[in-house]
């Protein structure tokens, strides 16, 4: 990151360095306000956040020093030191990790560089618990220091650099940066505690907080007592400890640290894979969807360790993109430590780990689905749209994912699995029917599903954009074709349902002639005009020809400017509708043509498509109404 935004440059060699004052990015200022209010009930978490950052910094340097040992120089015993100065009322958290240079300080402690920040600010609900889990994801971490301190100073020297820096702020609207020749490698954060926060100067209190929140931190956390120091945490990587010894709270705290999260994990999965490949996994499924779930980079966030050494938090290929909601750690015994991150990508061991982990994670999610149907629905609501990406990306897991998938349908308001759907299929029904759109309630009213509803044939209501892609790719589930009801050839007549054809009045005479007249009138506007099997209440609807793009997908692509041309649709006419029946008796060819256009526009409107010529539509509508009135008069 450059400091172009501030237009400032620091000259490290100038004889009288002056502290430079820079404003916080607007979002930071707002965040600081919220943090101060929302976190109020659990102020002590600031310490966990600072220790978490210090631990990350040590992890980073340990990895960097593998290839550049000079970075860690002779100070390779990573540790985090807490020290208090009762007189000055300060608490300092110091690490000998990677450190920050001037640019890092400005970028990391003055802005929120993560994409989607603004949107997230607007999503804040005022419900402090919900907001906290949102805010937490945006790296509230460091700023939580301002809950207890009116002045925070950060002295830092980046590993490998000569120059150190000092960042300082009261958390109000600006911060200063200036050279600090005395800074040791790593980072020391000093909090000038507020009146009333003296408890954070007490040894006993600090000991307790570290034990509660940071015991799982693998780097020693030391409390300085004059010449001596006391280790406050266990300092063993949590995932290396036996499962039976780890409490739910310890898992939770580790999840908060590793996932930069504030919510409770919905699923915790801790196991060791043994055999050809050995690795330990400690993985979590969050209960709140992470803010960046739909970022275009679809980056996963599981940290890769090799024999307890942190390697990367974005190791490419370690997890499939459709599991990007997972948080946690994968620690491999087999990967080489001294490979660059770029080399990891193409490492066949990484692919093997991915396959193993994917299988196991999906199996665990499946177990949860059986054990706790209600909780699973919440999970599915949050992460189903992401998992469904796997249906077209990962053929190996397709069947498993199809079992995990849940759908809204025309039957009831709940979620349905494909297995349940299959068990409710009607005699003669050989396909799984679905309709795609933006909103389940609108879809329930679609004319295309009228006939299905009348026969009691269930239709899946697919409302995630991803549905447009997996459904055609999957094609068939357990021998049943997946069929869009907005396509031609629904073959409803073969299905035995609640009402059969005989219950409906037979089509009027002259229906063939009317359809022929419509075809002629609408030539060039539609691909074909056909008598419909699927309509019961509406006079007309549009469907896509079997090989054309489905209606909703086309709309979607157009919205995203991915598509200009439209495919021509098929207009289906309901032969049992009174208006259509009435039209078979009209001899005036021009009037029939006008009605054909009017009905076509009506079908477009119902579909949510624009009417291409609103003036003509309005003229025809006025004519038709006028005729209707004069008939009645
Ligand atoms: P997060 O840890 O979720 O990224 P924080 O607000 O806790 O968010 O920290 C912001 C950033 O500041 C970190 O990502 C890191 O780059 C930097 N940072 C904070 N503390 C330290 C530290 N002790 N050493 C090095 N970098 C740090
Ligand atoms: Mg942090």
XYZ file of C-alpha atoms and ligand atoms in Angstrom:
661
model
C 0.000 0.000 0.000
C 1.267 3.463 -0.781
C 0.502 6.609 1.051
C -0.562 8.430 -2.079
C -3.892 9.135 -0.437
C -2.275 11.342 2.113
C 0.211 12.891 -0.246
C 2.780 12.593 2.488
C 6.236 11.133 2.442
C 8.451 10.502 5.379
C 12.102 11.271 5.173
C 13.837 8.934 7.566
C 17.133 10.763 7.396
C 15.941 14.277 8.110
C 17.658 15.625 11.211
C 14.545 16.711 13.106
C 11.841 14.218 12.332
C 8.395 15.530 13.020
C 5.373 13.483 13.805
C 3.095 13.485 10.859
C -0.626 13.590 11.471
C -2.892 11.583 9.225
C -6.664 11.154 9.312
C -8.296 7.780 9.783
C -10.202 6.502 6.815
C -13.841 7.498 7.302
C -14.942 3.925 7.940
C -12.348 3.520 10.673
C -13.701 6.522 12.513
C -17.192 5.099 12.435
C -15.945 1.676 13.381
C -14.158 3.112 16.380
C -17.362 4.682 17.591
C -19.292 1.442 17.240
C -16.575 -0.614 18.859
C -16.517 1.629 21.861
C -20.256 1.166 22.332
C -20.954 -2.399 21.244
C -18.065 -4.113 22.916
C -18.728 -2.427 26.202
C -19.870 -5.529 28.068
C -16.729 -7.496 27.313
C -13.936 -4.977 27.308
C -11.291 -7.501 28.253
C -11.362 -8.952 24.728
C -9.000 -6.183 23.656
C -6.176 -8.228 25.159
C -7.122 -11.325 23.252
C -7.115 -9.258 20.040
C -3.664 -7.792 20.664
C -2.243 -11.202 21.560
C -3.896 -12.703 18.506
C -2.201 -10.109 16.290
C 1.147 -10.626 18.009
C 0.866 -14.360 17.448
C 0.035 -13.855 13.762
C 3.067 -11.575 13.457
C 5.364 -14.227 14.942
C 3.885 -16.876 12.654
C 4.583 -14.690 9.654
C 8.183 -14.058 10.555
C 8.845 -17.685 11.370
C 7.719 -18.595 7.870
C 9.601 -15.773 6.151
C 12.776 -16.717 8.015
C 12.720 -20.201 6.558
C 13.953 -18.805 3.281
C 15.609 -15.691 4.673
C 17.092 -16.649 8.055
C 18.694 -13.214 8.395
C 15.185 -11.775 8.991
C 14.895 -13.420 12.376
C 18.595 -12.852 12.964
C 19.636 -14.074 16.396
C 16.256 -13.479 17.970
C 14.433 -16.674 17.017
C 12.653 -17.415 20.290
C 9.270 -16.033 19.426
C 7.310 -14.719 22.373
C 4.716 -12.182 23.411
C 5.474 -10.062 26.453
C 2.989 -8.254 28.670
C 4.314 -5.527 30.905
C 2.645 -2.945 33.107
C 3.773 0.410 34.381
C 1.515 1.255 37.309
C 2.721 4.788 37.592
C 2.283 5.655 33.953
C -0.906 3.526 33.905
C 0.198 1.670 30.810
C -0.075 -1.879 29.608
C 2.250 -3.017 26.805
C 1.876 -6.045 24.565
C 5.142 -6.655 22.717
C 6.065 -9.291 20.178
C 9.246 -10.051 18.247
C 7.365 -10.931 15.078
C 7.395 -9.519 11.573
C 6.788 -5.886 12.563
C 5.467 -3.046 10.436
C 7.133 -0.288 8.472
C 5.619 3.132 7.983
C 3.419 2.088 5.102
C 2.169 -0.967 6.961
C 1.281 1.156 9.966
C -0.690 3.606 7.870
C -2.402 0.903 5.860
C -3.120 -1.585 8.646
C -3.938 0.739 11.494
C -5.473 3.658 9.626
C -7.705 2.106 7.019
C -9.860 -0.899 6.529
C -8.404 -2.294 3.380
C -10.861 -5.100 3.043
C -13.278 -4.940 0.181
C -16.924 -4.579 0.991
C -16.353 -2.383 4.026
C -18.819 0.266 3.036
C -21.558 -2.203 2.314
C -20.972 -3.799 5.655
C -21.274 -0.478 7.451
C -24.686 -0.071 5.897
C -25.698 -3.567 6.976
C -25.263 -2.834 10.650
C -28.562 -3.570 12.292
C -28.331 -1.939 15.698
C -28.628 -5.401 17.247
C -25.304 -5.366 19.042
C -24.742 -9.104 19.094
C -25.305 -9.438 15.373
C -23.311 -6.314 14.656
C -20.410 -7.586 16.706
C -20.014 -10.692 14.620
C -20.045 -8.497 11.539
C -17.632 -5.944 12.920
C -15.322 -8.679 14.147
C -14.787 -9.861 10.617
C -13.506 -6.464 9.636
C -10.558 -6.570 11.894
C -11.987 -4.707 14.810
C -9.146 -6.402 16.598
C -6.603 -3.675 16.955
C -9.145 -0.899 17.444
C -10.651 -2.669 20.442
C -7.702 -1.219 22.364
C -9.590 2.075 22.398
C -12.283 0.540 24.562
C -9.944 0.774 27.520
C -7.341 3.323 26.463
C -7.484 6.991 25.566
C -4.071 6.872 23.950
C -2.516 3.964 22.066
C 1.080 3.927 20.906
C 2.559 1.361 18.563
C 6.287 1.071 18.187
C 7.349 -1.210 15.418
C 10.319 -2.252 13.369
C 9.884 -4.547 10.442
C 12.136 -7.596 10.286
C 15.060 -6.801 8.015
C 14.634 -2.999 8.348
C 16.936 -0.597 10.142
C 14.355 2.065 10.811
C 11.657 1.850 13.397
C 8.386 3.789 13.620
C 6.014 5.069 16.179
C 2.281 5.268 15.568
C 0.122 7.062 18.054
C -3.537 7.990 18.363
C -6.312 8.865 20.742
C -8.721 7.012 18.454
C -10.705 10.137 17.711
C -10.135 11.015 14.077
C -6.430 11.062 13.389
C -3.170 9.366 14.191
C 0.478 10.355 13.950
C 3.478 8.493 12.582
C 7.067 9.379 13.223
C 10.447 7.660 13.153
C 11.382 5.793 16.319
C 15.070 4.885 16.260
C 14.798 2.862 19.465
C 12.146 0.414 18.257
C 13.004 -3.271 18.613
C 12.169 -5.783 15.931
C 8.522 -6.605 16.072
C 5.726 -4.578 17.546
C 4.992 -3.139 20.961
C 1.487 -1.816 21.557
C 1.189 0.423 24.594
C -2.179 1.333 26.043
C -2.581 4.373 28.249
C -5.489 3.089 30.247
C -8.615 5.115 30.857
C -9.649 6.178 34.297
C -11.427 3.202 35.832
C -9.594 0.545 33.851
C -6.913 -0.065 36.467
C -7.916 -3.717 36.629
C -5.827 -4.273 33.507
C -2.741 -3.390 35.501
C -3.384 -6.259 37.913
C -1.329 -9.414 37.464
C -4.147 -11.647 38.587
C -6.569 -10.112 36.130
C -4.149 -10.404 33.211
C -3.354 -13.997 34.122
C -7.041 -14.811 34.115
C -7.791 -13.083 30.804
C -4.913 -14.783 29.023
C -5.936 -18.162 30.410
C -9.514 -17.605 29.327
C -8.985 -16.300 25.837
C -5.445 -17.022 24.736
C -4.419 -20.309 26.240
C -4.499 -21.876 22.778
C -1.958 -19.405 21.377
C 1.056 -21.474 20.371
C 3.572 -18.712 21.155
C 4.436 -18.176 24.839
C 2.693 -15.211 26.431
C 4.929 -13.932 29.210
C 4.094 -11.591 32.042
C 7.111 -9.454 32.884
C 7.863 -9.052 36.565
C 11.053 -7.082 36.911
C 13.858 -9.440 36.019
C 11.579 -12.445 35.933
C 8.792 -13.439 33.698
C 5.902 -15.833 34.069
C 4.389 -17.800 31.224
C 0.633 -17.344 31.269
C -0.530 -19.698 28.530
C 0.036 -23.317 27.724
C 1.788 -22.308 24.458
C 1.024 -25.518 22.607
C -0.800 -25.474 19.294
C -4.368 -26.412 20.165
C -4.818 -28.807 17.266
C -1.901 -30.931 18.463
C -3.595 -31.650 21.771
C -5.870 -34.665 22.309
C -9.496 -33.931 21.558
C -10.704 -35.299 24.857
C -8.732 -32.648 26.736
C -10.049 -29.671 24.829
C -13.130 -27.874 26.078
C -15.814 -26.330 23.897
C -14.707 -22.896 25.099
C -11.123 -23.528 24.086
C -12.273 -24.528 20.621
C -14.410 -21.435 20.440
C -11.591 -19.117 21.456
C -9.301 -20.729 18.948
C -11.940 -20.245 16.271
C -12.156 -16.561 17.165
C -8.406 -16.227 16.806
C -7.892 -18.254 13.666
C -11.034 -17.094 11.912
C -10.879 -13.462 13.038
C -14.447 -14.168 14.018
C -16.735 -13.198 16.855
C -19.560 -15.694 16.454
C -19.839 -19.268 17.697
C -18.811 -22.037 15.339
C -21.749 -24.056 14.029
C -19.554 -27.062 13.437
C -16.168 -27.939 14.899
C -14.193 -30.675 13.198
C -10.937 -31.808 14.743
C -9.215 -34.916 13.484
C -5.967 -36.391 12.377
C -5.663 -38.122 9.024
C -3.193 -40.961 9.040
C -1.964 -43.215 6.288
C -0.172 -42.251 3.118
C -0.609 -38.623 4.064
C -0.607 -37.303 7.569
C -2.266 -34.097 8.557
C -4.275 -32.667 11.397
C -7.338 -30.579 10.796
C -9.094 -28.227 13.094
C -11.860 -26.738 11.011
C -14.917 -24.678 11.791
C -18.107 -23.772 10.014
C -19.194 -20.323 11.240
C -22.750 -19.673 12.311
C -22.777 -16.230 10.683
C -21.934 -15.899 7.001
C -18.576 -14.137 6.532
C -18.897 -10.793 4.788
C -16.667 -11.776 1.886
C -18.507 -14.970 1.030
C -19.435 -13.650 -2.388
C -16.215 -11.844 -3.229
C -15.312 -12.661 -6.811
C -11.936 -14.118 -5.821
C -13.721 -16.917 -3.886
C -10.640 -17.216 -1.710
C -10.710 -19.766 1.104
C -9.465 -18.805 4.581
C -8.064 -21.944 6.108
C -4.500 -21.624 7.338
C -1.923 -24.070 6.146
C 0.721 -25.145 8.637
C 3.523 -27.541 7.941
C 4.707 -29.342 11.058
C 3.385 -26.568 13.315
C 4.887 -23.763 11.214
C 2.408 -21.372 9.675
C 2.861 -21.245 5.906
C -0.068 -19.432 4.337
C -3.616 -18.350 4.934
C -4.438 -18.488 1.269
C -2.633 -21.563 -0.002
C -4.107 -22.030 -3.428
C -5.755 -25.353 -4.071
C -5.883 -26.335 -0.412
C -9.667 -26.247 -0.414
C -12.240 -26.054 -3.189
C -13.777 -22.580 -3.537
C -17.189 -23.895 -2.560
C -15.870 -24.598 0.956
C -14.591 -21.058 1.394
C -16.805 -20.495 4.427
C -14.584 -22.835 6.466
C -12.174 -21.401 9.002
C -9.345 -23.125 10.816
C -6.075 -24.915 10.344
C -4.681 -27.760 8.291
C -1.296 -28.894 9.559
C 0.572 -31.234 7.220
C 3.366 -33.584 8.197
C 4.406 -34.302 4.618
C 4.663 -31.035 2.733
C 8.122 -29.563 2.382
C 8.581 -26.486 4.526
C 10.958 -24.645 2.315
C 8.725 -24.324 -0.730
C 7.438 -21.022 -1.913
C 3.710 -20.378 -1.764
C 3.640 -20.401 -5.543
C 5.062 -23.908 -5.620
C 2.420 -25.135 -3.230
C -0.270 -24.606 -5.833
C 0.991 -27.314 -8.085
C 2.000 -29.686 -5.341
C 0.179 -33.031 -5.728
C 0.154 -33.508 -1.955
C -1.937 -30.363 -1.608
C -4.463 -31.797 -4.059
C -4.597 -35.022 -2.056
C -5.188 -33.144 1.164
C -7.930 -31.155 -0.546
C -9.705 -34.321 -1.633
C -9.449 -35.900 1.794
C -10.577 -32.813 3.670
C -13.439 -32.099 1.273
C -14.806 -35.590 1.660
C -14.594 -35.496 5.409
C -16.098 -32.039 5.767
C -19.057 -32.923 3.569
C -19.588 -36.134 5.516
C -19.653 -34.169 8.789
C -22.060 -31.640 7.372
C -24.239 -34.561 6.278
C -24.178 -35.924 9.813
C -25.308 -32.591 11.178
C -28.137 -32.578 8.647
C -29.438 -35.819 10.126
C -28.881 -34.911 13.770
C -30.258 -31.407 13.756
C -32.584 -30.687 10.872
C -33.491 -27.225 12.092
C -29.908 -26.071 12.634
C -29.061 -27.529 9.277
C -31.653 -25.357 7.588
C -30.026 -22.279 9.062
C -26.682 -23.537 7.832
C -28.132 -24.207 4.410
C -29.698 -20.770 4.231
C -26.269 -19.212 4.866
C -23.991 -21.488 2.890
C -26.188 -23.529 0.531
C -25.704 -21.104 -2.360
C -21.942 -21.534 -1.986
C -22.013 -25.322 -1.618
C -24.129 -25.563 -4.750
C -21.200 -24.197 -6.748
C -19.656 -27.593 -6.107
C -22.446 -29.251 -8.060
C -20.911 -28.108 -11.304
C -17.311 -27.646 -10.192
C -16.646 -30.900 -8.413
C -17.991 -33.967 -10.163
C -16.484 -36.261 -7.532
C -18.633 -34.768 -4.802
C -21.727 -34.162 -6.878
C -23.769 -37.011 -5.425
C -22.862 -36.077 -1.878
C -23.709 -32.450 -2.516
C -27.040 -33.422 -4.076
C -27.855 -35.257 -0.857
C -26.933 -32.204 1.196
C -28.933 -29.794 -0.938
C -32.244 -28.410 0.295
C -34.870 -26.629 -1.743
C -37.943 -24.499 -1.474
C -40.802 -26.073 -3.360
C -44.422 -25.480 -4.269
C -45.391 -27.866 -1.455
C -45.321 -26.020 1.847
C -42.948 -23.331 3.087
C -40.116 -25.497 4.406
C -37.021 -26.983 2.857
C -37.027 -30.252 0.942
C -34.274 -32.678 0.018
C -34.230 -34.325 -3.385
C -34.867 -37.633 -1.686
C -38.057 -36.282 -0.142
C -39.041 -34.800 -3.485
C -38.575 -38.152 -5.205
C -40.736 -39.870 -2.615
C -43.582 -37.488 -3.456
C -43.380 -37.839 -7.226
C -46.668 -38.666 -8.938
C -47.270 -41.847 -10.920
C -46.076 -41.306 -14.441
C -43.755 -38.456 -13.378
C -40.226 -39.191 -14.465
C -38.648 -35.764 -14.076
C -37.770 -33.395 -11.262
C -39.369 -30.102 -12.155
C -37.950 -26.750 -11.218
C -38.434 -23.103 -11.949
C -35.760 -20.429 -11.508
C -36.280 -16.815 -10.510
C -35.463 -14.192 -7.927
C -38.010 -14.818 -5.260
C -39.883 -17.948 -4.130
C -43.171 -16.136 -3.604
C -43.175 -14.643 -7.086
C -42.275 -18.043 -8.513
C -45.210 -19.660 -6.749
C -47.478 -17.415 -8.799
C -45.863 -18.110 -12.164
C -48.322 -19.115 -14.871
C -45.910 -21.818 -16.016
C -46.507 -23.836 -12.871
C -50.310 -23.583 -12.830
C -50.814 -26.950 -14.445
C -48.279 -28.568 -12.139
C -49.996 -27.139 -9.136
C -53.409 -28.268 -10.375
C -52.115 -31.799 -10.698
C -50.307 -31.675 -7.402
C -46.939 -32.078 -9.094
C -44.243 -30.519 -6.908
C -41.920 -27.934 -8.442
C -38.583 -26.843 -6.938
C -38.294 -23.072 -6.593
C -34.688 -22.159 -7.344
C -33.739 -18.606 -6.475
C -29.949 -18.528 -6.266
C -28.076 -17.310 -9.336
C -25.891 -20.399 -9.107
C -28.946 -22.581 -9.751
C -28.935 -21.545 -13.389
C -25.571 -23.196 -13.782
C -25.647 -26.377 -11.801
C -29.083 -27.542 -12.861
C -28.179 -27.915 -16.565
C -24.738 -29.288 -15.667
C -26.134 -31.980 -13.392
C -28.928 -32.871 -15.811
C -30.174 -35.917 -13.964
C -30.540 -37.099 -10.364
C -30.976 -40.821 -9.653
C -32.377 -41.400 -13.113
C -34.762 -38.443 -12.977
C -34.146 -35.653 -15.434
C -34.056 -32.145 -14.027
C -36.521 -30.160 -16.101
C -37.247 -26.480 -16.084
C -40.983 -25.789 -16.230
C -40.309 -22.676 -18.255
C -39.238 -24.872 -21.115
C -41.311 -26.511 -23.777
C -42.160 -30.212 -23.530
C -43.226 -30.544 -19.940
C -45.207 -33.710 -20.727
C -47.738 -33.019 -18.042
C -50.351 -35.199 -19.714
C -48.373 -38.327 -18.866
C -48.508 -37.617 -15.167
C -51.461 -38.813 -13.125
C -52.391 -36.081 -10.748
C -55.179 -34.633 -8.706
C -57.141 -33.416 -11.717
C -57.063 -35.112 -15.027
C -57.597 -33.675 -18.420
C -61.206 -34.877 -18.452
C -62.135 -32.484 -15.645
C -61.267 -29.492 -17.769
C -63.638 -28.439 -20.558
C -62.516 -29.768 -23.927
C -60.806 -27.231 -26.176
C -63.175 -25.233 -28.331
C -63.523 -25.993 -31.990
C -61.379 -23.800 -34.117
C -58.489 -23.862 -31.646
C -56.085 -25.025 -34.351
C -57.208 -22.206 -36.576
C -56.763 -19.663 -33.774
C -53.258 -20.879 -33.065
C -52.438 -20.679 -36.752
C -53.765 -17.103 -36.818
C -51.651 -16.201 -33.762
C -48.598 -17.745 -35.383
C -49.113 -15.645 -38.454
C -49.703 -12.456 -36.498
C -46.704 -12.964 -34.225
C -44.282 -14.119 -36.844
C -40.845 -12.769 -35.979
C -41.938 -11.992 -32.414
C -42.003 -15.540 -31.085
C -40.541 -18.828 -32.166
C -43.867 -20.615 -32.129
C -47.368 -20.542 -30.706
C -48.668 -23.717 -29.081
C -51.648 -24.997 -27.151
C -50.600 -25.330 -23.534
C -50.911 -28.237 -21.143
C -49.509 -26.377 -18.207
C -51.889 -23.428 -17.928
C -55.064 -23.567 -15.908
C -55.864 -19.988 -14.887
C -53.812 -17.749 -17.135
C -54.596 -17.379 -20.823
C -50.973 -17.389 -22.005
C -47.369 -17.757 -20.902
C -43.905 -17.779 -22.409
C -41.591 -20.762 -22.353
C -38.124 -21.408 -23.718
C -37.555 -23.866 -26.500
C -35.762 -26.989 -25.359
C -32.362 -25.921 -26.635
C -32.636 -22.216 -25.894
C -31.481 -20.388 -22.829
C -33.924 -20.495 -19.943
C -35.928 -17.339 -19.295
C -34.489 -16.357 -15.953
C -30.891 -17.039 -16.907
C -31.256 -14.778 -19.912
C -32.625 -11.999 -17.735
C -29.811 -12.496 -15.266
C -27.115 -12.315 -17.893
C -28.675 -9.231 -19.389
C -28.749 -7.516 -16.020
C -25.039 -8.179 -15.733
C -24.481 -7.007 -19.311
C -23.176 -10.424 -20.264
C -25.735 -10.816 -23.004
C -27.384 -8.608 -25.603
C -29.307 -10.847 -27.929
C -32.501 -12.547 -26.806
C -33.674 -15.942 -27.916
C -37.182 -16.063 -29.275
C -39.703 -17.657 -26.981
C -42.615 -19.964 -27.453
C -46.020 -18.511 -26.597
C -48.256 -21.095 -24.986
C -51.993 -20.506 -25.188
C -54.460 -22.004 -22.731
C -57.203 -23.663 -24.821
C -59.531 -23.894 -21.843
C -59.391 -20.210 -20.907
C -62.673 -18.362 -21.607
C -60.915 -15.506 -23.379
C -59.094 -17.885 -25.685
C -62.239 -19.885 -26.286
C -64.080 -16.690 -27.050
C -61.449 -15.677 -29.568
C -62.014 -18.828 -31.619
C -65.325 -17.316 -32.620
C -63.939 -13.941 -33.765
C -63.727 -13.632 -37.513
C -62.096 -10.226 -37.831
C -58.514 -11.134 -38.635
C -57.119 -7.747 -37.589
C -58.830 -8.008 -34.236
C -57.397 -11.509 -33.625
C -53.926 -10.227 -34.520
C -54.313 -7.335 -32.133
C -55.340 -9.719 -29.354
C -52.373 -11.945 -30.160
C -50.008 -9.003 -29.571
C -51.830 -7.942 -26.475
C -51.628 -11.428 -24.970
C -47.961 -11.698 -25.872
C -47.208 -8.440 -24.056
C -49.218 -9.667 -21.105
C -47.078 -12.816 -20.976
C -43.953 -10.656 -21.092
C -45.144 -8.519 -18.215
C -45.900 -11.544 -16.054
C -42.421 -12.836 -16.838
C -40.853 -9.545 -15.768
C -39.646 -8.839 -19.296
C -39.955 -5.362 -20.755
C -42.730 -4.640 -23.239
C -40.802 -3.691 -26.392
C -43.358 -1.160 -27.678
C -45.312 0.321 -24.761
C -47.166 2.806 -26.997
C -48.522 0.057 -29.210
C -49.392 -1.989 -26.140
C -51.325 0.852 -24.637
C -53.187 1.540 -27.892
C -54.191 -2.107 -28.199
C -55.271 -2.275 -24.610
C -57.418 0.848 -25.026
C -59.024 -0.651 -28.161
C -59.764 -3.894 -26.410
C -61.290 -2.166 -23.388
C -63.369 0.033 -25.629
C -64.683 -3.001 -27.496
C -65.450 -4.662 -24.210
C -67.422 -1.650 -23.014
C -69.404 -1.196 -26.191
C -70.279 -4.880 -26.135
C -71.584 -4.512 -22.633
C -73.459 -1.313 -23.403
P -6.950 -8.573 11.727
O -6.058 -9.177 12.757
O -8.293 -9.234 11.679
O -6.324 -8.462 10.379
P -6.601 -6.236 13.313
O -7.367 -4.953 13.453
O -6.457 -7.043 14.531
O -7.291 -7.071 12.178
O -5.180 -5.896 12.740
C -5.061 -5.194 11.533
C -3.762 -5.467 10.864
O -2.696 -4.789 11.527
C -3.331 -6.920 10.860
O -3.897 -7.618 9.791
C -1.815 -6.790 10.716
O -1.466 -6.628 9.352
C -1.500 -5.514 11.435
N -1.027 -5.776 12.799
C -1.726 -5.609 13.938
N -0.985 -5.948 15.010
C 0.234 -6.340 14.529
C 1.440 -6.807 15.135
N 1.550 -6.976 16.454
N 2.486 -7.083 14.327
C 2.382 -6.940 12.982
N 1.276 -6.512 12.367
C 0.203 -6.219 13.118
Mg -6.407 -9.158 14.704
